[in-house]
């Protein structure tokens, strides 16, 4: 059950990160009523990820399989959207990039994502 709760927390955090970058991203439509207490999966979520739980014997195992895959997709979505955003900033110095991210309210998201991926900002922009 601890794994399940950890995956739920990761999904909520990554969902909010993706929201900050692109409010109309397709992946955001797979959940509704997302807040710090949890979320509700939509029918579309079940259609896309439901088959991943087929080989598991317990409800928690099934849910973990589906949610883990969705989390990976969210994380990839954040990376792609962040690269798109930073690509628009190409040619700026690192200081200018950080100032731009600060103006957009994205400093924390960018720092967390760069730390998680263990790359400097300049490498991420390329």
XYZ file of C-alpha atoms in Angstrom, residues 89-103 121:
16
model
C 14.489 30.936 -24.985
C 17.414 29.735 -27.133
C 20.328 32.130 -27.333
C 19.814 33.567 -23.872
C 22.442 33.337 -21.176
C 21.853 31.071 -18.197
C 21.088 34.142 -16.087
C 18.521 35.348 -18.630
C 16.965 31.878 -18.762
C 16.523 31.771 -14.985
C 15.055 35.277 -15.000
C 12.569 34.249 -17.690
C 11.587 31.122 -15.723
C 11.168 33.249 -12.601
C 8.856 35.634 -14.464
C 20.207 23.984 -17.786
